[in-house]
Amino acid sequence: MARKRTLATLDTSIAYEAVGLDLAKEDVALAAFDSDHKEPYLIDRIPYDKLYELLADLAPTLVAMEPCSGAHQIAEQIEALGHEVMMISGRHVQAWVKDHCNGQKTDLNDAFAILNLAYDRWLTPIRGKTREECRLLALQASYRQLKGQRTKTMVHVKATFHAWGFPIRAGSFNQKVLHELIDTNREAFGDEVVETLHLMINRVRDLDHDIATVLKLLTEATKRDPRASLLRSIPGFGILTTSRWCAVIGDIARFDSPKQTMAFVGLVPNNRITGHHTETPSGREARGQGRMSKRGDKMLRSLCIMGAASLCLMVRNDRLPECPFVASIKERLASPRPWFKVLVYVAAKLVRIATALLKYGETFSYEKAGISKAVLKQWELEQAKAA
């Protein structure tokens, strides 16, 4: 983008159709179009306080941006000034810059790309998150960080014991036994190593306390969401899956069907079809679909699959009542399909059930789960007549 066309600020007496923002840590690159749509108005760098002052003086318009760090809070402040905010995926911006700006990635080129993409009526914007959803995401990030620290500390302690000829079996980390083992072999370890190992084991104890505290806070924050009670009634949906769903999915009404929710989570096949053939890793096949798309939120998808795994174990151990839902899982478990494909099938079924419960405002019922809409409608009519 030519430097000679950059400005220090915008003329607030002009009505602008759209404004594109490329957010940075301390300043913003800005591009705007007026009604003539001839030449863009460009600002190379403008601080955030100056940006809010400028937007406060502008007539209400469309403000487009990428969903980078802090974008949801920035969008909230911009909407408070009377503007409409649109978030565009960075993948679309990168592709537009590559095609129209010869791949010259600069802040101004990104802002200009965002501005032009705001006019694309076929582009699906990214949903902005509310402040409560951002709180849930922050608590989940802290929980994952503490869990990661605990795992790394445990692996380090076990590796140290193994290096000294004291292997610890997998899945075992009895802190009292480990302290006694260190003190018993103090002469072999040496005072410095003994003190360090005691310190690392006590660190695991402190992390366990911190993880329990954060999980309690996450549970309290999740319960404030009215959808939480409906989601927690689904077998396989724990507090982590429920909180992630509440933070990522948003209003379920924006999905026309359960299949769209499954596609949003990334639990649908990835179709790559050309010439009436499906491209697969093993070669082209006349029929069939590709692997799981893995689009959307990775953590929510992983939690749904882990919930499906726990549900399959409960079904395998006959811990759930007999119903069409459990029968369908048993049928899949008895088939020669690979274990992970069965988990993906069950996880997708859980997502469909969660979508239906949120749309109809009902809790999970083993009697209704796994029954088609037509049969369920007839069953409800018969129940009403019997009553």
Coordinates of N, CA and C in Angstrom, one line a residue, residues 107-194:
D107 N 0.9 -4.1 8.2 CA -0.3 -3.7 9.0 C -1.3 -3.0 8.1
L108 N -0.9 -2.2 7.2 CA -1.8 -1.5 6.3 C -2.5 -2.4 5.4
N109 N -1.7 -3.3 4.8 CA -2.3 -4.3 3.9 C -3.3 -5.2 4.6
D110 N -3.0 -5.6 5.8 CA -4.0 -6.4 6.6 C -5.2 -5.6 6.8
A111 N -5.1 -4.3 7.2 CA -6.3 -3.5 7.5 C -7.1 -3.3 6.2
F112 N -6.4 -3.2 5.1 CA -7.1 -3.0 3.8 C -7.8 -4.3 3.4
A113 N -7.2 -5.5 3.7 CA -7.8 -6.7 3.4 C -9.0 -7.0 4.2
I114 N -8.9 -6.6 5.5 CA -10.1 -6.8 6.4 C -11.2 -5.9 5.9
L115 N -10.9 -4.7 5.5 CA -11.9 -3.7 5.0 C -12.6 -4.3 3.8
N116 N -11.9 -4.9 2.8 CA -12.5 -5.5 1.6 C -13.3 -6.7 1.9
L117 N -12.8 -7.5 2.9 CA -13.6 -8.8 3.2 C -14.9 -8.5 4.0
A118 N -15.0 -7.3 4.6 CA -16.2 -6.9 5.2 C -17.4 -6.8 4.2
Y119 N -17.1 -6.6 3.0 CA -18.1 -6.5 1.9 C -18.5 -7.8 1.3
D120 N -17.8 -8.9 1.7 CA -18.1 -10.2 1.2 C -19.3 -10.8 1.9
R121 N -20.4 -10.9 1.2 CA -21.7 -11.4 1.9 C -21.7 -12.9 2.1
W122 N -20.8 -13.6 1.4 CA -20.7 -15.1 1.6 C -19.7 -15.5 2.7
L123 N -19.0 -14.5 3.2 CA -18.0 -14.9 4.3 C -18.8 -15.0 5.6
T124 N -18.4 -16.0 6.3 CA -19.0 -16.3 7.6 C -18.2 -15.6 8.7
P125 N -18.7 -14.6 9.4 CA -17.9 -13.9 10.4 C -17.7 -14.8 11.7
I126 N -16.8 -14.5 12.5 CA -16.5 -15.2 13.8 C -17.4 -14.5 14.9
R127 N -18.0 -15.3 15.7 CA -18.9 -14.7 16.7 C -18.0 -14.1 17.8
G128 N -18.4 -12.9 18.2 CA -17.7 -12.3 19.4 C -18.2 -12.9 20.7
K129 N -17.3 -13.0 21.6 CA -17.6 -13.6 22.9 C -18.0 -12.6 23.9
T130 N -18.9 -13.0 24.8 CA -19.3 -12.1 25.9 C -18.3 -12.1 27.0
R131 N -18.4 -11.2 27.9 CA -17.5 -11.1 29.0 C -17.5 -12.3 29.9
E132 N -18.7 -12.9 30.1 CA -18.8 -14.1 30.9 C -18.1 -15.3 30.2
E133 N -18.2 -15.4 28.9 CA -17.6 -16.4 28.2 C -16.0 -16.3 28.2
C134 N -15.6 -15.0 28.2 CA -14.1 -14.8 28.3 C -13.6 -15.2 29.7
R135 N -14.5 -15.0 30.7 CA -14.1 -15.4 32.1 C -13.9 -17.0 32.1
L136 N -14.9 -17.7 31.5 CA -14.8 -19.1 31.4 C -13.5 -19.6 30.7
L137 N -13.2 -18.9 29.6 CA -12.0 -19.3 28.9 C -10.7 -19.0 29.7
A138 N -10.7 -17.9 30.5 CA -9.5 -17.6 31.3 C -9.4 -18.6 32.4
L139 N -10.4 -19.1 33.0 CA -10.4 -20.1 34.0 C -9.9 -21.4 33.4
Q140 N -10.4 -21.8 32.2 CA -10.0 -23.0 31.6 C -8.5 -23.0 31.2
A141 N -8.0 -21.8 30.8 CA -6.6 -21.7 30.4 C -5.7 -21.9 31.7
S142 N -6.2 -21.3 32.8 CA -5.4 -21.5 34.0 C -5.4 -22.9 34.5
Y143 N -6.5 -23.6 34.4 CA -6.6 -25.0 34.7 C -5.7 -25.8 33.9
R144 N -5.7 -25.6 32.6 CA -4.8 -26.4 31.7 C -3.3 -26.1 32.0
Q145 N -3.0 -24.8 32.3 CA -1.6 -24.5 32.7 C -1.2 -25.2 33.9
L146 N -2.0 -25.2 34.9 CA -1.6 -25.9 36.2 C -1.5 -27.4 36.0
K147 N -2.4 -28.0 35.2 CA -2.3 -29.4 34.9 C -1.1 -29.8 34.2
G148 N -0.7 -28.9 33.2 CA 0.5 -29.1 32.5 C 1.8 -29.1 33.4
Q149 N 1.8 -28.1 34.3 CA 2.9 -28.0 35.2 C 3.0 -29.2 36.1
R150 N 1.9 -29.7 36.6 CA 1.8 -30.9 37.4 C 2.4 -32.1 36.7
T151 N 1.9 -32.3 35.4 CA 2.4 -33.5 34.6 C 3.9 -33.4 34.4
K152 N 4.4 -32.2 34.0 CA 5.8 -32.1 33.8 C 6.7 -32.3 35.1
T153 N 6.2 -31.8 36.2 CA 6.9 -32.1 37.5 C 6.9 -33.5 37.8
M154 N 5.8 -34.2 37.7 CA 5.7 -35.6 38.0 C 6.7 -36.4 37.1
V155 N 6.7 -36.1 35.8 CA 7.6 -36.8 34.8 C 9.0 -36.6 35.2
H156 N 9.4 -35.3 35.6 CA 10.7 -35.0 36.0 C 11.2 -35.9 37.3
V157 N 10.3 -35.9 38.2 CA 10.6 -36.7 39.5 C 10.8 -38.2 39.2
K158 N 9.9 -38.7 38.4 CA 10.0 -40.2 38.0 C 11.3 -40.4 37.2
A159 N 11.6 -39.5 36.3 CA 12.8 -39.7 35.5 C 14.1 -39.6 36.4
T160 N 14.1 -38.8 37.4 CA 15.2 -38.7 38.3 C 15.3 -40.0 39.1
F161 N 14.2 -40.5 39.7 CA 14.2 -41.8 40.4 C 14.7 -42.9 39.4
H162 N 14.3 -42.9 38.2 CA 14.7 -44.0 37.3 C 16.2 -43.9 37.0
A163 N 16.7 -42.7 36.9 CA 18.1 -42.5 36.6 C 19.0 -43.0 37.8
W164 N 18.4 -43.1 39.0 CA 19.2 -43.6 40.1 C 18.9 -45.0 40.4
G165 N 18.1 -45.7 39.5 CA 17.8 -47.1 39.7 C 16.6 -47.4 40.6
F166 N 15.7 -46.4 40.7 CA 14.5 -46.7 41.4 C 13.3 -46.4 40.5
P167 N 12.9 -47.3 39.6 CA 11.8 -47.0 38.7 C 10.5 -47.0 39.4
I168 N 9.6 -46.0 39.0 CA 8.3 -45.9 39.6 C 7.3 -46.4 38.5
R169 N 6.4 -47.3 38.8 CA 5.5 -47.8 37.9 C 4.6 -46.8 37.3
A170 N 4.1 -47.0 36.1 CA 3.2 -46.0 35.5 C 1.9 -45.9 36.3
G171 N 1.4 -44.6 36.4 CA 0.2 -44.4 37.2 C 0.3 -44.3 38.6
S172 N 1.5 -44.4 39.2 CA 1.8 -44.4 40.6 C 2.6 -43.1 41.0
F173 N 2.1 -42.4 41.9 CA 2.8 -41.2 42.5 C 2.3 -41.0 43.9
N174 N 2.6 -41.9 44.8 CA 2.3 -41.8 46.2 C 3.3 -40.9 46.8
Q175 N 2.9 -39.7 47.2 CA 3.9 -38.7 47.7 C 4.5 -39.2 49.0
K176 N 3.8 -39.8 49.9 CA 4.3 -40.2 51.2 C 5.4 -41.3 51.0
V177 N 5.1 -42.3 50.1 CA 6.0 -43.4 49.8 C 7.3 -42.8 49.1
L178 N 7.1 -41.8 48.3 CA 8.3 -41.2 47.6 C 9.2 -40.5 48.6
H179 N 8.6 -39.8 49.5 CA 9.4 -39.1 50.6 C 10.2 -40.1 51.4
E180 N 9.5 -41.2 51.8 CA 10.2 -42.2 52.6 C 11.3 -42.8 51.8
L181 N 11.1 -43.1 50.5 CA 12.1 -43.7 49.6 C 13.3 -42.7 49.5
I182 N 13.1 -41.4 49.4 CA 14.2 -40.5 49.4 C 15.0 -40.5 50.7
D183 N 14.3 -40.5 51.8 CA 15.0 -40.4 53.1 C 15.8 -41.7 53.3
T184 N 15.2 -42.9 52.9 CA 15.9 -44.1 53.1 C 17.2 -44.2 52.3
N185 N 17.2 -43.6 51.1 CA 18.4 -43.7 50.2 C 19.2 -42.3 50.2
R186 N 19.1 -41.6 51.3 CA 19.8 -40.3 51.4 C 21.3 -40.4 51.1
E187 N 21.9 -41.5 51.5 CA 23.4 -41.6 51.3 C 23.7 -41.7 49.8
A188 N 22.8 -42.5 49.1 CA 23.0 -42.7 47.7 C 22.8 -41.4 46.9
F189 N 21.7 -40.7 47.2 CA 21.3 -39.5 46.5 C 22.2 -38.3 46.8
G190 N 22.5 -38.1 48.1 CA 23.2 -36.9 48.5 C 22.3 -35.9 49.0
D191 N 22.7 -35.0 49.9 CA 21.9 -34.1 50.5 C 21.2 -33.1 49.5
E192 N 22.0 -32.7 48.5 CA 21.5 -31.7 47.5 C 20.3 -32.3 46.7
V193 N 20.5 -33.5 46.2 CA 19.5 -34.2 45.4 C 18.3 -34.5 46.3
V194 N 18.5 -34.9 47.5 CA 17.4 -35.2 48.4 C 16.5 -34.0 48.7

